[in-house]
Short mmCIF file of C-alpha atoms in Angstrom, two decimals:
data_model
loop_
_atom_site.label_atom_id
_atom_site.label_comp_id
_atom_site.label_asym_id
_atom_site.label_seq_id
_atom_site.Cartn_x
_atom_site.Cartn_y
_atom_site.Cartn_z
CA UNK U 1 0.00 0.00 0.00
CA UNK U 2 1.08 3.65 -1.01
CA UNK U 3 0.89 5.98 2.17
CA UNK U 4 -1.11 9.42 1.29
CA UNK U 5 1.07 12.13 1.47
CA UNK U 6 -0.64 15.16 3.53
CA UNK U 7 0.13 18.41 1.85
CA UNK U 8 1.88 21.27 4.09
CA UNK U 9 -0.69 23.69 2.56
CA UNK U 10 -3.79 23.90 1.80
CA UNK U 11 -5.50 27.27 -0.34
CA UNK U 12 -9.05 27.97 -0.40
CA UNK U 13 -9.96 29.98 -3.11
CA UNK U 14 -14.01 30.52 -3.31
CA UNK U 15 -15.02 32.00 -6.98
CA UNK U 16 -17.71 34.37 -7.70
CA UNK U 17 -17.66 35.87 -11.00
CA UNK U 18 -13.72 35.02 -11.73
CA UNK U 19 -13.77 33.48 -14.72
CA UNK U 20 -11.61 36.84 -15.72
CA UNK U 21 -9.75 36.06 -12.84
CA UNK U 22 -8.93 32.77 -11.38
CA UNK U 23 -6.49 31.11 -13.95
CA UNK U 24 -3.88 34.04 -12.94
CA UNK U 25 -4.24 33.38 -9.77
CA UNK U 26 -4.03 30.02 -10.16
CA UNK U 27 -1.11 30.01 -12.29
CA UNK U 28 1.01 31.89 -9.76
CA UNK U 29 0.76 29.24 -6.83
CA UNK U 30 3.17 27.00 -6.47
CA UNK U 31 2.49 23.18 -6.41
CA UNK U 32 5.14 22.53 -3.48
CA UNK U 33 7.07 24.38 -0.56
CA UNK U 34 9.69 23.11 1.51
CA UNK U 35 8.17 20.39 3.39
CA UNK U 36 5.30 19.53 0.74
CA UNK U 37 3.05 19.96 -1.36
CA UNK U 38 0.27 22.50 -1.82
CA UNK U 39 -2.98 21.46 -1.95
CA UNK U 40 -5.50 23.87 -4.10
CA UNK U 41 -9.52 24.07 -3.44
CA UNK U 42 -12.05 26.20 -5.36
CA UNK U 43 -15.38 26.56 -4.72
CA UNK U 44 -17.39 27.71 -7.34
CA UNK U 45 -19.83 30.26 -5.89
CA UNK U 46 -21.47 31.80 -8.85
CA UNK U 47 -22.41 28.11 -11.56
CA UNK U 48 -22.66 29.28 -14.99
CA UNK U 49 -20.18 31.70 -15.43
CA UNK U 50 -17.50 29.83 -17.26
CA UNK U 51 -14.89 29.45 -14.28
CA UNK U 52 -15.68 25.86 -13.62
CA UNK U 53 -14.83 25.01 -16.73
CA UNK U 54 -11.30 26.93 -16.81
CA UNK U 55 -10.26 25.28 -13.52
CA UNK U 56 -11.65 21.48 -14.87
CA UNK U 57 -9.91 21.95 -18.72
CA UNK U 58 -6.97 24.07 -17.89
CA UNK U 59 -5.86 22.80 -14.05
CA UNK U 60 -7.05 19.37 -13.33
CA UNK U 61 -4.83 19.45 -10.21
CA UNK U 62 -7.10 21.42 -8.22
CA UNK U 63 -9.91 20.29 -6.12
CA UNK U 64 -12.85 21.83 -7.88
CA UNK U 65 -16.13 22.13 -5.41
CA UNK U 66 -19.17 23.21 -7.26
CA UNK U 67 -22.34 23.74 -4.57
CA UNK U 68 -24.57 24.57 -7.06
CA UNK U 69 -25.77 28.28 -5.92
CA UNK U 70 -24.03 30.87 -4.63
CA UNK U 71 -23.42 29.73 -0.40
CA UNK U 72 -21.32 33.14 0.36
CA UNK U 73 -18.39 34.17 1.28
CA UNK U 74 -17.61 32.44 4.99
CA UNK U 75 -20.15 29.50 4.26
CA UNK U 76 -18.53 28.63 1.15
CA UNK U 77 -14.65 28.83 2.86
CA UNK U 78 -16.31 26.75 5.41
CA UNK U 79 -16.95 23.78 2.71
CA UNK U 80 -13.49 24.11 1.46
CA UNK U 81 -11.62 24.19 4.74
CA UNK U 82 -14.28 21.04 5.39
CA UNK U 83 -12.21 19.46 2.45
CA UNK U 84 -8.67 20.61 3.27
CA UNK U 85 -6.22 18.51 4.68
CA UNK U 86 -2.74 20.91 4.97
CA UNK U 87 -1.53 21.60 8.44
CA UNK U 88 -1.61 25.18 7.22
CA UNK U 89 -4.46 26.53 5.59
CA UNK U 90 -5.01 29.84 3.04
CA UNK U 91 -7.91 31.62 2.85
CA UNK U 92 -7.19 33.26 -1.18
CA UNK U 93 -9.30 35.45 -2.83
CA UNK U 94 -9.44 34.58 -7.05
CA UNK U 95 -8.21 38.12 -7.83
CA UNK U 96 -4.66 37.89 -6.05
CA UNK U 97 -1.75 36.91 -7.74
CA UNK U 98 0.83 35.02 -5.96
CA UNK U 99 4.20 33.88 -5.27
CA UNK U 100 6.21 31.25 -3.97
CA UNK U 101 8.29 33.15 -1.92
CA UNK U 102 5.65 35.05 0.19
CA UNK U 103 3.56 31.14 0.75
CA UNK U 104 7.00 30.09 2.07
CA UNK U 105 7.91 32.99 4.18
CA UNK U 106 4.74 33.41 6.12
CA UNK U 107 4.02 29.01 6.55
CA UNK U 108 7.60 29.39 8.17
CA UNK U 109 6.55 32.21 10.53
CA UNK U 110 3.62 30.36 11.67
CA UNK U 111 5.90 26.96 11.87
CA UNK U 112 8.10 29.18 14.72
CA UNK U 113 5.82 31.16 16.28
CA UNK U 114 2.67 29.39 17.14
CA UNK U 115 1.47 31.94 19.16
CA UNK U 116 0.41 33.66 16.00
CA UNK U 117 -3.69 33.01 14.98
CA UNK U 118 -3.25 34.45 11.56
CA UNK U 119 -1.08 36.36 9.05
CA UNK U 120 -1.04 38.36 5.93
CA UNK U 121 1.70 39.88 4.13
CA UNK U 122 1.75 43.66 2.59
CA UNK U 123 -0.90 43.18 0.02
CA UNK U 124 -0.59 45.06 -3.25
CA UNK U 125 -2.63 47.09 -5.78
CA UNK U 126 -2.03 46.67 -9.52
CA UNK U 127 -0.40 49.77 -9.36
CA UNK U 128 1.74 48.61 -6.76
CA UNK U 129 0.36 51.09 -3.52
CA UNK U 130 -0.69 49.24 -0.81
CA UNK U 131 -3.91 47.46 -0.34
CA UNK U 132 -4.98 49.53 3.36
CA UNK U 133 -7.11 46.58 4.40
CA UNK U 134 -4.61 44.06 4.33
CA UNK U 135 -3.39 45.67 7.86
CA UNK U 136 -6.20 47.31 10.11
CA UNK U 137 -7.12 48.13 13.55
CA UNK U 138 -10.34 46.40 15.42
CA UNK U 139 -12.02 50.47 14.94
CA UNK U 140 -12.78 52.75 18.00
CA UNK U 141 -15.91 55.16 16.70
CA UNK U 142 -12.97 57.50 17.12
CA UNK U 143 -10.95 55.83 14.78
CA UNK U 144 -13.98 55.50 12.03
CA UNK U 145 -14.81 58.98 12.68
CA UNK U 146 -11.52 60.09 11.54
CA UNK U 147 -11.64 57.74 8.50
CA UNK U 148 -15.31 59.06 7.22
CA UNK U 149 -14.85 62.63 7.87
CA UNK U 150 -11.30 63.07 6.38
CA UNK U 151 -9.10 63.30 9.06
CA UNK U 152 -7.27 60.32 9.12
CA UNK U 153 -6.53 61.42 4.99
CA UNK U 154 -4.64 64.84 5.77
CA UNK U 155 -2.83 63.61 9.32
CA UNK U 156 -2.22 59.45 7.78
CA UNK U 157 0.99 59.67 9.37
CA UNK U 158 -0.38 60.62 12.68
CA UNK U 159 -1.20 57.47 15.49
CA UNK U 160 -4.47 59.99 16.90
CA UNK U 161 -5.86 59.99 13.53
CA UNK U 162 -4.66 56.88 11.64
CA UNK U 163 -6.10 54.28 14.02
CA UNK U 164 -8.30 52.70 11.00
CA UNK U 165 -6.08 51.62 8.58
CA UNK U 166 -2.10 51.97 10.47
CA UNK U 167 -1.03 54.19 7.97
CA UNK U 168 1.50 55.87 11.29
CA UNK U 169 3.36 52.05 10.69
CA UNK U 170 5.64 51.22 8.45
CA UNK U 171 4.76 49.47 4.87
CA UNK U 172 7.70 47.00 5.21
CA UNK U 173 7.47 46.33 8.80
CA UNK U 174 6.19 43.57 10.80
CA UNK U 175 4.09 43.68 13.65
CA UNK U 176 1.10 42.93 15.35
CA UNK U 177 -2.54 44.29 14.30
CA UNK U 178 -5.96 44.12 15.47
CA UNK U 179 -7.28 42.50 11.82
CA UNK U 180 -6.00 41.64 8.17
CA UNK U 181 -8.03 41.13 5.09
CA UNK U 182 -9.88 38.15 3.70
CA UNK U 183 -8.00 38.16 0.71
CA UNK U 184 -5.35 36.60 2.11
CA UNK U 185 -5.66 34.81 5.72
CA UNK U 186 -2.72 32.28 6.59
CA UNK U 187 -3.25 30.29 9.46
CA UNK U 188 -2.53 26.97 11.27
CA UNK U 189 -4.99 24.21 11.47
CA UNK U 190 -4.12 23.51 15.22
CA UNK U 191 -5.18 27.58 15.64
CA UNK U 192 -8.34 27.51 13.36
CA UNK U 193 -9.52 24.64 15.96
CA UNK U 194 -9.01 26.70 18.53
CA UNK U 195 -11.92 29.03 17.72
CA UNK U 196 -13.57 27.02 14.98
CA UNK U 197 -13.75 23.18 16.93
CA UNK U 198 -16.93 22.21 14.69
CA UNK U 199 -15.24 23.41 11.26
CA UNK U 200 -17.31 26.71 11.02
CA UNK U 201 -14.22 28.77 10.93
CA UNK U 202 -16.13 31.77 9.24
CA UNK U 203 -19.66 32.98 11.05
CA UNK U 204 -22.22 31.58 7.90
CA UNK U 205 -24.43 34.31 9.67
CA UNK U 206 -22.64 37.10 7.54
CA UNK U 207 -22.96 36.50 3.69
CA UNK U 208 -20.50 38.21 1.78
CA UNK U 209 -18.76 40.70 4.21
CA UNK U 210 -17.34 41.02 7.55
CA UNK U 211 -16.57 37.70 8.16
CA UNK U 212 -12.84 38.31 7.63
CA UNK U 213 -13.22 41.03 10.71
CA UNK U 214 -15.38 38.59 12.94
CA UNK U 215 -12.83 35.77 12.62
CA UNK U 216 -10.16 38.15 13.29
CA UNK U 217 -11.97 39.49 16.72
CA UNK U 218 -12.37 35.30 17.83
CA UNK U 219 -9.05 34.33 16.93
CA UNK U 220 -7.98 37.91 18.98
CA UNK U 221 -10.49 36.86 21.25
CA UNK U 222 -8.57 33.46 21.81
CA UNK U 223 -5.54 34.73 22.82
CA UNK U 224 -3.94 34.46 19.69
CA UNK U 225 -1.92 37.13 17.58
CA UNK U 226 -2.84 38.75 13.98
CA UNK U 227 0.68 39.28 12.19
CA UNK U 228 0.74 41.79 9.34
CA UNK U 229 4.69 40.99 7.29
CA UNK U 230 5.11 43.32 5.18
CA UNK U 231 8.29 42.13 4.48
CA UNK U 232 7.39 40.22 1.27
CA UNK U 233 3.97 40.34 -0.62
CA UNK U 234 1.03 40.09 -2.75
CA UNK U 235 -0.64 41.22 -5.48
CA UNK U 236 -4.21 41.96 -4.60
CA UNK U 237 -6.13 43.37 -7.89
CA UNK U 238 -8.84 44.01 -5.44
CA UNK U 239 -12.54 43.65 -5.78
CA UNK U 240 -13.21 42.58 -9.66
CA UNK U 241 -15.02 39.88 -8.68
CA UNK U 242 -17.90 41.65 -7.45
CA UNK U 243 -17.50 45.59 -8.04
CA UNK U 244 -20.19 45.90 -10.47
CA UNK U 245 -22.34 48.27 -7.84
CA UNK U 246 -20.14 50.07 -6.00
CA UNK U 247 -23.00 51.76 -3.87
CA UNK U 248 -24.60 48.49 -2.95
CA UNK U 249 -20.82 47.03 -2.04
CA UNK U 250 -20.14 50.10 -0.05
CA UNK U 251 -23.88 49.72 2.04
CA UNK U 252 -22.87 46.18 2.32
CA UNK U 253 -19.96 47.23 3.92
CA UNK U 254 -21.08 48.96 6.18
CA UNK U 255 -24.01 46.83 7.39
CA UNK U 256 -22.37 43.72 7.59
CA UNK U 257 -19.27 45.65 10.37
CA UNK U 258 -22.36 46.81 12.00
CA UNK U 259 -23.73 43.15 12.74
CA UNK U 260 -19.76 42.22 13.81
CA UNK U 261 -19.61 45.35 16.24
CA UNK U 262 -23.20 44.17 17.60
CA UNK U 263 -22.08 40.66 17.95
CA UNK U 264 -18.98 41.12 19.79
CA UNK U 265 -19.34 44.68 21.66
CA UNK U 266 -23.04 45.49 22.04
CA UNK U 267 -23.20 44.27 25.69
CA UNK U 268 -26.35 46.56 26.37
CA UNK U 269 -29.20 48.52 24.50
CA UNK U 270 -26.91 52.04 24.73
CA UNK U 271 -24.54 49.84 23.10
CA UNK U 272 -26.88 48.84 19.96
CA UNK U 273 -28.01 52.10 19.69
CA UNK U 274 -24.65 53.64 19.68
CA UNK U 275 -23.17 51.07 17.08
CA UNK U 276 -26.32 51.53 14.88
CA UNK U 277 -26.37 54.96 14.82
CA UNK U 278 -22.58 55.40 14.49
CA UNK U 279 -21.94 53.03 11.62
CA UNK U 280 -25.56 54.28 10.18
CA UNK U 281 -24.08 57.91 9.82
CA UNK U 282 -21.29 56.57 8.56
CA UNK U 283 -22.61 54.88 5.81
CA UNK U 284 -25.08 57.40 4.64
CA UNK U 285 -21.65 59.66 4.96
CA UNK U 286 -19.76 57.54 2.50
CA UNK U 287 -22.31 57.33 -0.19
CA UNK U 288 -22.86 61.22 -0.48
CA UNK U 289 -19.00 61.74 -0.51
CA UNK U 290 -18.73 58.73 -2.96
CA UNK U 291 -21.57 60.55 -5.40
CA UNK U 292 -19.66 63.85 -5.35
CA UNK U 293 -16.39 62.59 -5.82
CA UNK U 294 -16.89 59.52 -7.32
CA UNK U 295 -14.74 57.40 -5.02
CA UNK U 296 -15.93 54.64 -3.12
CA UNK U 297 -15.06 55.52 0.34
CA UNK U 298 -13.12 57.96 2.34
CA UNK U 299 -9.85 57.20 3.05
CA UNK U 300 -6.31 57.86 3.42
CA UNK U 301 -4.08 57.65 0.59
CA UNK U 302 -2.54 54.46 0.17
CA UNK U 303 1.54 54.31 1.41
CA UNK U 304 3.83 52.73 -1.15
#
């Protein structure tokens, strides 16, 4: 008998409209890092659209999952992860393009370190500023205030102001945060146990956004760290996949932080009321500056 070989990594990668996207990602990972192999799970979360068929014809080593509907963001990483059998797992989004070097570098952090719950290295634009997200704090109302009305923008290299997205830190440096992004979410199995011990490691609860935040605030929560590297990266073409209303998105947005803020902070009915009406102006903030300006949100501008 042949013994099954584990791989050292598993990626999740769950598709929704990415048949644009997903064979560049794809193509960029490797098939093995020191120590194994990488294992490579889609889930196809929008049928129809063509990218089944690119993964099947074009890279019949990946684990293709196709649900049949659309399950959502954490539900769908949920089946994947159900699937996976790396000691350390990826959560990838299609439109990222990768590198061998970065999947190595961040595996071996987590191999020496296991105090850390997750990590994410400086994540990209196409035009090569940085992707803010990829590094955040867990937001005071102070620190979204600043964001929405501008302030963290003109002062971004000022700790009282830039408490949203870090911009006060170094690009390159490495150091602990309160959350990373969901395009990219390293982690070990033995940690993803730790606050996910029936598989659910995303809350199904929140369809398409917030999750990343939520599982950030457990894993935080748990006593474990979130690492932002910025000492090697990603490219992170950010948001193709399902950009086609940016209004809608942004409202999204903002609704689905409000539910993570009420799940973990809103201990009383002050609380609910605060959070509701906070993220509520904020929102209906966003989408007037967004009309007038045309941008999506308010925010700094991004460090290189």
């Amino acid at each position: 008998m042949i013994a099954t070989v584990m791989p050292i990594l598993s990626i999740i990668i769950v598709a929704y409209r990415s048949r644009n996207e997903i064979a560049g990602c794809l193509e960029s990972l490797p098939s093995e890092l020191p120590g194994g192999k990488v294992e490579v799970l889609v889930v196809d979360n929008s049928p129809g659209d063509g990218t089944d068929t690119i993964v099947r014809e074009r890279f019949p080593g990946v684990t293709l999952l196709t649900p049949g509907s659309n399950l959502g963001f954490g539900r769908a990483n949920n089946l994947g992860y159900s699937r996976a059998h790396g000691d350390f797992i990826l959560f990838l989004n299609p439109d990222t393009v990768g590198n061998k070097g970065a999947l190595a570098h961040c595996v071996e952090r987590l191999k020496s370190d296991p105090a850390i719950g997750l990590i994410s290295p400086r994540l990209l634009r196409a035009d090569g500023s940085l992707d803010l997200a990829c590094r955040r704090s867990i937001p005071t109302l102070w620190d979204g205030f600043c964001r929405a009305s501008g302030l963290a923008a003109l002062f971004p290299r000022l700790k009282l102001f830039a408490g949203y997205n870090l911009t006060h830190l170094p690009v390159t440096g490495t150091y602990e945060v309160g959350a990373i992004n969901g395009a990219f979410m390293m982690a070990t199995r033995s940690a993803l146990v730790t606050v996910a011990p029936d598989g659910r490691v995303f809350d199904e609860a929140f369809f398409m956004y917030g999750d990343d935040l939520d599982l950030c605030i457990r894993m935080g929560k748990a006593g474990k760290r979130i690492v932002y590297d910025g000492s090697v990266s990603f490219v992170h073409l950010k948001g193709l996949s399902v950009a086609r209303d940016r209004r809608a998105m942004s409202r999204a947005i903002f609704d689905a932080n409000r539910d993570v803020y009420l799940k973990h902070f809103a201990r009383t009915g002050f609380d609910r009321f605060k959070y509701r009406t906070a993220f509520g102006a904020w929102k209906w903030f966003s989408v007037v500056v967004a009309g007038i300006t045309g941008r999506r949100e308010v925010r700094p501008p991004a460090p290189r």
